[in-house]
Amino acid sequence: MFIALALLFSCSGHNDKLYDELETCLAKRQEVTKAKEDKIADFKAKLNKCKDEQRQFTLCDSLVKHYYLFNSDSASKYIDLAMKKAVSLNRADYINKVRILDAYILATSGHYNDAETTMQNVDTAALDKKNLRLYYETWRWIYNTWEAYVKDEARADIYAKKADAYLDTLCMIEPGNTADGLYFKAEKQMNLGNLKEAEKNYLACISKLDKSKRRYASACCALAMVYEMQERYDDYEHYMILAAISDQSIPLKENLAMQELAEYLSHHKMEYNQAQRYLVYSVEDAIYYNNRLRLTEIARKLPDIALGYQKAEDTIAKYNLTVIAIMGALAIGLLVVVMYSLKQNKKLIAQRKDRIILNEKLKATNISRDKYVSLFIDLCAVAIDKYNNLTKTIERKVKAHQVDDLLVLLNNNRLKDKDVKEVLFTFDRAFLNLYPKFVDEFNLLLLPEHRIQLKEGQLLNSELRIMAFVRMGMKDTNRIATLLNYSAQTIYNYRSTLKNHAIDKDNFEDNVAKLCEVN
């Protein structure tokens, strides 16, 4: 208890130092990742030389553990190889352990139905005590991440109740004085709304672990959320930074703390530069891992952070303009008193320089704005490419007459149109927040009889969205087609039609690229 209280009281006044430690970790991201990849390479080299099947399974199991929170595709590869070795050895305990690990990877990478099906094939009678706990914890992980993915949908409550049921089981089978047992008790108390009890158990759990353990990062992140519910924001910040430091040091590519910190810095501290930088790190990790849930969460947070950054930049620009105006007025008054004729010449030179400086700053603001919308577009492309790949997989399953697998894939694929619409709606809102006069200025490029009238409640239609991408500097028809889930020919037809309706056909798209510029 003394250690737990000491951890709590140490939060005050140390957050700046923790941010310095986090920045040091972020500066070493590539170095730490390279070290982990080198360690993994050693295991691969041993596996390639090994001839004993029992030893081969052990090495595959180690590779899976190194990859399962680092890169889902590589983890899946060695899960498949481990399963072959387990079957060849005729070890039921190995087979069921591999199934559990496979289900964990499937859930983490967003394949929830597949994860559920895989877990239903696990024979619990073949599991020892350690793997039985892993079994129940994996079930809880599946439903927790599934609930987070569907978020505000009605079925989210169903998944939450299933996850809570498995948490009850974990609390019963895990001794309450271990780090894991304390963590499970804390999770249950938080679900019940007993925040003080949850805090006490999380602190006790953290005191038993070091920063190299995933459970340490998870407990710090969860404890931070307990403090957020109590509006104890200094403590929230303290433990979320600790979680981020742990994630970066291990390193883990399946993480939450960095994007939570980004949102906190944006909403509570107005530190938009730092917030957008942390969010970019989160995007890099999510793409490296191939994590659909984290990409979805980031896509939800990105527009607000980007808009906050843009507002801050606009405020700075207005402040600079005011300062320049005041200094200019003082200079003019002084020069009038000293020498009128000389002042006239100098005044013209000073004004030209001021205009150049101001224009450069405003252009830089536009470049920053383009950068964040471009990042959002890349996120959209990643999500849509995933669904296109899923369609190709369905075609292969049809040709192979794999009906059961096809039904699972089709159930997942029903989300496609909804998800694409949600991503495009989010893009429309973010784009128009940054370029609110875009539609009006674009219509001025068209002949009056061909100007676009949007339907009620519509932000952008297909033609305007294509031109929005052109405004952002994207002229590749194939890339625009991928983002909008159209054929390249359809995009070409839209662009040709709009060009034919333009007042200045020869320079139409060049004129679009200059819309909403600050002169």
XYZ file of C-alpha atoms in Angstrom:
519
model
C 0.000 0.000 0.000
C 2.862 2.392 0.817
C 4.371 1.852 -2.648
C 1.000 2.456 -4.287
C 0.488 5.728 -2.411
C 4.037 6.814 -3.222
C 3.340 6.243 -6.924
C 0.204 8.366 -6.677
C 1.826 11.326 -4.910
C 4.828 11.295 -7.241
C 2.616 12.357 -10.180
C 2.472 16.022 -9.266
C 5.075 18.194 -10.933
C 6.806 15.430 -12.890
C 4.824 15.407 -16.111
C 7.267 17.714 -17.915
C 10.133 15.336 -17.131
C 8.019 12.411 -18.317
C 7.347 14.194 -21.600
C 11.121 14.591 -22.002
C 11.528 10.853 -21.415
C 8.782 10.107 -23.938
C 10.412 12.367 -26.523
C 13.694 10.496 -25.993
C 11.866 7.213 -26.654
C 10.229 8.646 -29.779
C 13.605 9.834 -31.074
C 14.817 6.224 -30.778
C 11.741 4.628 -32.408
C 13.586 3.329 -35.440
C 16.543 2.160 -33.359
C 14.328 0.247 -30.900
C 12.264 -1.274 -33.714
C 15.456 -2.352 -35.506
C 16.726 -4.029 -32.310
C 13.486 -6.000 -31.990
C 13.627 -7.010 -35.662
C 17.236 -8.179 -35.184
C 16.176 -10.302 -32.210
C 13.365 -11.802 -34.273
C 15.837 -12.471 -37.094
C 17.943 -14.573 -34.689
C 14.929 -16.770 -33.926
C 14.205 -17.132 -37.644
C 17.802 -18.176 -38.310
C 17.586 -20.835 -35.579
C 14.278 -22.072 -37.005
C 15.738 -22.401 -40.513
C 18.615 -24.542 -39.209
C 16.536 -26.655 -36.817
C 15.515 -30.190 -37.822
C 13.773 -31.327 -34.613
C 9.975 -30.804 -34.823
C 9.555 -30.224 -31.083
C 12.241 -27.530 -31.168
C 10.693 -26.084 -34.350
C 7.348 -25.695 -32.570
C 9.032 -23.968 -29.615
C 10.790 -21.512 -31.952
C 7.552 -20.824 -33.866
C 5.783 -20.195 -30.549
C 8.506 -17.689 -29.590
C 8.195 -15.918 -32.945
C 4.424 -15.655 -32.515
C 4.892 -14.086 -29.054
C 7.371 -11.558 -30.484
C 5.053 -10.672 -33.377
C 1.552 -10.806 -31.904
C 1.644 -7.198 -30.649
C 4.169 -6.078 -33.283
C 2.941 -7.159 -36.724
C -0.243 -9.149 -37.287
C 0.654 -10.479 -40.754
C 3.964 -11.949 -39.567
C 2.304 -13.314 -36.425
C -0.305 -15.092 -38.583
C 2.433 -16.611 -40.745
C 4.155 -18.248 -37.784
C 0.837 -19.249 -36.212
C 0.135 -21.265 -39.371
C 3.587 -22.861 -39.190
C 3.208 -23.590 -35.453
C -0.152 -25.262 -36.122
C 1.421 -27.566 -38.723
C 4.101 -28.589 -36.223
C 1.534 -29.102 -33.449
C -0.574 -31.352 -35.698
C 2.509 -33.278 -36.821
C 3.501 -33.813 -33.150
C -0.107 -34.833 -32.370
C -0.148 -32.516 -29.334
C -3.665 -31.430 -28.459
C -2.351 -28.919 -25.905
C -0.180 -27.254 -28.584
C -3.007 -27.200 -31.134
C -5.395 -25.489 -28.724
C -2.798 -22.983 -27.558
C -2.088 -21.987 -31.183
C -5.822 -21.556 -31.816
C -6.064 -19.158 -28.870
C -3.104 -17.102 -30.127
C -4.596 -17.097 -33.621
C -7.912 -15.790 -32.270
C -6.114 -13.019 -30.369
C -4.342 -11.874 -33.553
C -7.559 -12.019 -35.574
C -9.383 -9.865 -33.021
C -6.527 -7.366 -32.734
C -6.383 -6.938 -36.520
C -10.191 -6.488 -36.696
C -11.397 -9.949 -37.872
C -13.845 -10.488 -35.024
C -16.104 -13.155 -36.568
C -13.073 -15.247 -37.513
C -11.661 -14.853 -33.997
C -14.948 -15.994 -32.461
C -15.144 -19.036 -34.757
C -11.535 -19.993 -33.964
C -12.129 -19.818 -30.197
C -15.220 -22.005 -30.497
C -12.958 -24.791 -31.791
C -10.689 -24.715 -28.701
C -10.916 -27.791 -26.466
C -10.610 -26.391 -22.940
C -10.021 -29.891 -21.527
C -6.617 -29.882 -23.255
C -5.495 -26.605 -21.596
C -3.275 -26.264 -18.539
C -3.912 -23.540 -15.931
C -1.794 -20.905 -17.700
C -3.396 -21.429 -21.106
C -6.876 -21.638 -19.573
C -6.383 -18.102 -18.270
C -5.134 -17.080 -21.742
C -8.292 -18.687 -23.178
C -10.653 -16.600 -21.025
C -8.585 -13.442 -21.477
C -8.659 -13.874 -25.256
C -12.436 -14.226 -25.211
C -12.613 -10.983 -23.226
C -10.215 -9.261 -25.646
C -12.338 -10.301 -28.651
C -15.512 -8.792 -27.218
C -13.796 -5.683 -25.794
C -12.233 -4.786 -29.145
C -15.423 -5.701 -31.006
C -17.396 -3.378 -28.732
C -14.885 -0.562 -29.361
C -15.083 -1.093 -33.126
C -18.893 -0.930 -33.409
C -18.848 1.902 -30.796
C -22.324 3.501 -30.774
C -24.242 0.648 -32.405
C -26.861 -1.254 -30.380
C -24.875 -4.508 -30.461
C -21.964 -2.848 -28.630
C -23.803 -3.461 -25.339
C -24.095 -7.168 -26.144
C -20.338 -7.473 -26.644
C -19.665 -5.475 -23.468
C -21.792 -7.897 -21.401
C -19.985 -10.911 -22.877
C -16.613 -9.330 -22.095
C -17.730 -8.653 -18.499
C -18.765 -12.285 -18.073
C -15.291 -13.487 -19.045
C -13.768 -10.873 -16.718
C -15.776 -12.400 -13.834
C -14.283 -15.797 -14.681
C -10.755 -14.354 -14.758
C -11.273 -12.791 -11.331
C -12.272 -16.205 -9.975
C -9.403 -18.250 -11.414
C -6.502 -15.785 -10.925
C -5.091 -15.288 -7.391
C -5.937 -11.793 -6.191
C -2.433 -10.979 -4.949
C -0.689 -11.351 -8.332
C -0.217 -8.492 -10.798
C -2.710 -10.115 -13.183
C -5.203 -10.794 -10.409
C -5.008 -7.180 -9.207
C -5.450 -5.962 -12.793
C -8.586 -8.087 -13.313
C -10.060 -6.899 -9.991
C -9.364 -3.290 -10.973
C -11.058 -3.774 -14.353
C -14.130 -5.211 -12.667
C -14.318 -2.377 -10.123
C -14.026 0.218 -12.897
C -16.880 -1.473 -14.800
C -18.973 -1.295 -11.620
C -18.157 2.387 -11.190
C -16.129 1.848 -7.991
C -13.350 4.198 -9.089
C -11.498 4.361 -5.759
C -11.265 0.557 -5.537
C -10.213 0.400 -9.183
C -7.510 3.010 -8.556
C -6.165 1.101 -5.529
C -5.919 -2.189 -7.442
C -4.365 -0.624 -10.558
C -1.700 1.070 -8.430
C -0.953 -2.198 -6.624
C -0.710 -3.988 -9.985
C 1.669 -1.358 -11.408
C 3.902 -1.576 -8.330
C 4.537 -5.289 -9.093
C 5.604 -4.706 -12.717
C 8.320 -2.929 -14.687
C 8.001 -0.913 -17.899
C 9.026 -3.823 -20.110
C 5.719 -5.648 -19.486
C 2.606 -5.169 -21.603
C 0.476 -5.461 -18.469
C 2.289 -2.403 -17.051
C 1.302 -0.281 -20.055
C -2.282 -1.600 -19.969
C -2.638 -0.882 -16.239
C -1.191 2.645 -16.588
C -3.535 3.409 -19.493
C -6.572 2.059 -17.621
C -5.622 3.952 -14.435
C -5.333 7.154 -16.480
C -8.912 6.635 -17.677
C -10.060 6.204 -14.062
C -8.520 9.612 -13.298
C -10.151 11.100 -16.393
C -13.565 10.007 -15.082
C -12.750 11.854 -11.841
C -11.478 14.919 -13.784
C -8.036 14.517 -12.181
C -6.300 15.533 -15.366
C -2.727 15.883 -14.019
C -2.870 12.276 -12.821
C -4.512 11.214 -16.090
C -1.694 12.820 -18.055
C 0.980 11.292 -15.806
C -0.110 7.687 -16.234
C -0.983 8.006 -19.917
C 2.581 9.243 -20.557
C 3.932 6.263 -18.586
C 1.821 3.927 -20.734
C 3.125 5.567 -23.921
C 6.744 5.308 -22.729
C 6.264 1.603 -22.010
C 4.632 0.979 -25.429
C 7.497 2.721 -27.233
C 10.223 1.025 -25.178
C 9.088 -2.596 -25.610
C 8.198 -1.717 -28.497
C 4.512 -2.437 -29.242
C 2.766 -1.468 -32.460
C -0.655 -2.390 -31.002
C -1.104 0.526 -28.607
C -3.594 3.152 -27.504
C -1.734 5.603 -25.268
C -0.200 7.801 -27.997
C -3.527 8.601 -29.669
C -5.146 9.213 -26.253
C -2.334 11.648 -25.408
C -2.793 13.371 -28.765
C -6.478 13.916 -28.070
C -5.750 15.155 -24.525
C -3.091 17.627 -25.689
C -5.427 18.966 -28.364
C -8.561 19.355 -26.215
C -7.137 20.262 -22.794
C -3.815 22.003 -23.475
C -4.278 23.361 -26.993
C -0.855 21.904 -27.874
C -1.841 21.220 -31.482
C 1.659 20.748 -32.922
C 2.518 18.090 -30.367
C -0.927 16.497 -30.676
C -0.723 16.085 -34.455
C 2.820 14.679 -34.163
C 1.707 12.050 -31.630
C -1.252 11.163 -33.836
C 1.090 10.614 -36.800
C 3.117 8.173 -34.652
C -0.139 6.359 -33.840
C -1.000 6.120 -37.544
C 2.462 4.706 -38.312
C 2.096 2.043 -35.608
C -1.453 1.094 -36.642
C -0.434 0.693 -40.291
C 2.711 -1.257 -39.331
C 0.605 -3.647 -37.242
C -2.297 -3.680 -39.742
C -4.746 -2.716 -36.981
C -8.209 -1.870 -38.289
C -9.611 -0.815 -34.886
C -6.830 1.696 -34.167
C -7.080 3.178 -37.677
C -10.821 3.624 -37.176
C -10.277 5.301 -33.794
C -7.646 7.620 -35.268
C -9.915 8.509 -38.209
C -12.581 9.599 -35.698
C -10.130 11.852 -33.834
C -8.168 13.278 -36.754
C -10.629 15.951 -38.008
C -10.999 17.621 -34.571
C -7.235 17.715 -33.994
C -6.549 18.986 -37.517
C -9.219 21.682 -37.135
C -7.795 22.737 -33.771
C -4.346 23.012 -35.310
C -5.737 25.117 -38.147
C -7.519 27.487 -35.742
C -4.294 27.938 -33.775
C -2.416 28.752 -36.971
C -5.100 31.268 -37.955
C -4.865 32.953 -34.535
C -1.095 33.305 -34.881
C -1.513 34.767 -38.365
C -4.032 37.349 -37.095
C -1.764 38.260 -34.180
C 1.198 38.728 -36.504
C -0.900 40.872 -38.805
C -1.927 43.094 -35.880
C 1.668 43.493 -34.702
C 2.833 44.320 -38.211
C 0.059 46.910 -38.583
C 0.938 48.612 -35.278
C 4.649 48.675 -36.065
C 3.916 50.024 -39.513
C 1.769 52.838 -38.084
C 4.473 53.854 -35.600
C 7.098 53.809 -38.315
C 4.956 55.964 -40.552
C 4.365 58.536 -37.805
C 8.044 58.740 -36.988
C 9.105 59.052 -40.609
C 6.561 61.819 -41.237
C 8.087 63.905 -38.414
C 11.659 63.362 -39.642
C 11.481 63.666 -43.399
C 8.367 63.390 -45.540
C 9.950 62.765 -48.908
C 12.444 60.155 -47.642
C 9.720 58.490 -45.662
C 7.628 57.964 -48.800
C 10.315 55.873 -50.482
C 11.126 53.868 -47.367
C 7.473 53.332 -46.655
C 6.961 51.688 -50.057
C 9.951 49.376 -49.527
C 8.828 48.403 -45.990
C 5.289 47.685 -47.163
C 6.528 45.422 -49.954
C 8.645 43.445 -47.496
C 5.757 43.195 -45.033
C 3.458 41.857 -47.743
C 6.032 39.255 -48.817
C 6.524 38.071 -45.220
C 2.797 37.918 -44.589
C 2.115 36.050 -47.842
C 4.820 33.498 -47.025
C 3.288 32.888 -43.597
C -0.185 32.480 -45.059
C 1.161 30.119 -47.737
C 2.813 28.071 -44.988
C -0.559 27.899 -43.244
C -2.121 26.530 -46.464
C 0.656 23.949 -46.760
C 0.023 22.792 -43.167
C -3.673 22.550 -43.905
C -3.030 20.467 -47.028
C -0.699 18.194 -45.074
C -3.357 17.163 -42.569
C -6.107 16.622 -45.097
C -3.623 14.561 -47.173
C -2.908 12.431 -44.095
C -6.651 11.873 -43.684
C -6.921 10.891 -47.376
C -4.157 8.312 -46.911
C -6.121 6.832 -44.007
C -9.170 6.578 -46.235
C -7.104 4.838 -48.925
C -5.814 2.292 -46.418
C -9.337 1.465 -45.232
C -10.788 1.187 -48.752
C -7.852 -0.936 -50.009
C -8.506 -3.368 -47.173
C -12.085 -3.812 -48.328
C -11.020 -4.210 -51.961
C -8.615 -6.959 -50.870
C -11.495 -8.600 -48.996
C -13.534 -8.657 -52.211
C -10.701 -10.429 -54.023
C -10.565 -12.992 -51.203
C -14.298 -13.632 -51.591
C -13.811 -14.286 -55.304
C -11.136 -16.859 -54.507
C -13.387 -18.539 -51.921
C -16.211 -18.755 -54.469
C -13.954 -20.382 -57.040
C -12.721 -22.847 -54.381
C -16.310 -23.601 -53.241
C -15.389 -22.731 -49.653
C -18.960 -21.886 -48.676
C -18.521 -21.639 -44.893
C -15.546 -19.312 -45.185
C -17.446 -17.292 -47.789
C -20.412 -16.738 -45.439
C -18.110 -15.337 -42.769
C -16.395 -13.046 -45.276
C -19.726 -11.893 -46.723
C -20.978 -10.998 -43.249
C -17.881 -8.834 -42.760
C -18.203 -7.330 -46.237
C -21.710 -6.010 -45.525
C -20.001 -3.287 -43.552
C -18.211 -2.027 -46.644
C -20.697 0.485 -48.037
C -21.509 1.857 -44.594
C -17.842 2.205 -43.649
C -16.943 3.900 -46.949
C -19.832 6.343 -46.526
C -18.749 7.087 -42.946
C -15.155 7.745 -44.029
C -16.265 9.962 -46.935
C -18.705 11.869 -44.699
C -15.894 12.477 -42.203
C -13.668 13.668 -45.067
C -16.416 16.007 -46.388
C -16.858 17.583 -42.956
C -13.119 18.023 -42.341
C -12.501 19.392 -45.858
C -15.325 21.954 -45.643
C -14.188 23.031 -42.183
C -10.833 23.872 -43.753
C -12.211 25.279 -47.029
C -15.727 26.554 -46.181
C -16.074 28.601 -49.419
C -14.953 25.792 -51.717
C -18.391 24.963 -53.193
C -19.245 28.614 -53.919
C -15.847 29.350 -55.482
C -15.959 26.155 -57.525
C -19.382 27.017 -58.995
C -17.960 30.331 -60.244
C -15.690 28.302 -62.562
C -18.744 26.712 -64.262
C -21.215 28.087 -66.749
C -24.312 29.359 -64.869
C -26.592 26.657 -66.281
C -24.248 23.881 -65.124
C -23.544 25.031 -61.584
C -23.998 22.333 -58.898
C -26.926 22.475 -56.490
C -26.456 20.164 -53.481
C -29.361 18.259 -51.973
C -30.590 19.096 -48.467
C -28.203 17.706 -45.858
C -25.529 16.923 -48.479
C -22.025 18.274 -47.842
C -20.320 17.260 -51.093
C -21.513 15.147 -54.011
C -19.312 12.882 -56.158
C -18.279 15.656 -58.599
C -17.356 18.081 -55.800
C -15.489 15.371 -53.873
C -13.378 14.546 -56.962
C -12.578 18.241 -57.369
C -11.751 18.442 -53.636
C -9.030 15.841 -54.231
C -7.787 17.899 -57.220
C -7.692 20.952 -54.918
C -5.447 18.952 -52.569
C -3.027 18.283 -55.435
C -4.212 14.752 -56.220
C -4.588 14.409 -60.011
C -4.062 10.639 -60.319
C -7.378 9.250 -61.596
C -6.612 5.740 -60.318
C -5.901 6.959 -56.781
C -9.091 9.031 -56.693
C -11.001 5.995 -57.999
C -9.618 3.853 -55.151
C -10.628 6.420 -52.518
C -14.184 6.822 -53.864
C -14.606 3.111 -54.724
C -15.376 3.986 -58.365
C -13.803 2.722 -61.557
C -11.075 4.834 -63.135
C -13.325 5.296 -66.182
C -16.105 6.755 -63.987
C -13.698 9.274 -62.461
C -12.458 10.174 -65.959
C -16.044 10.707 -67.177
C -16.862 12.997 -64.226
C -13.729 15.088 -64.806
C -14.385 15.362 -68.555
C -18.011 16.418 -68.000
C -17.038 19.098 -65.479
C -14.302 20.398 -67.799
C -16.823 20.689 -70.653
C -19.095 22.727 -68.366
C -16.311 25.099 -67.328
C -16.001 28.726 -68.411
C -12.253 28.295 -68.976
C -11.917 24.718 -70.234
C -8.177 24.885 -70.981
C -7.171 25.882 -67.454
C -10.056 24.346 -65.547
C -8.213 21.967 -63.172
C -5.385 24.442 -62.639
C -8.031 26.948 -61.533
C -9.566 24.345 -59.178
C -6.144 23.795 -57.567
C -6.000 27.523 -56.728
C -9.433 27.755 -55.063
C -9.656 29.095 -51.491
C -6.120 30.459 -51.579
C -5.283 33.472 -49.414
C -3.911 36.273 -51.558
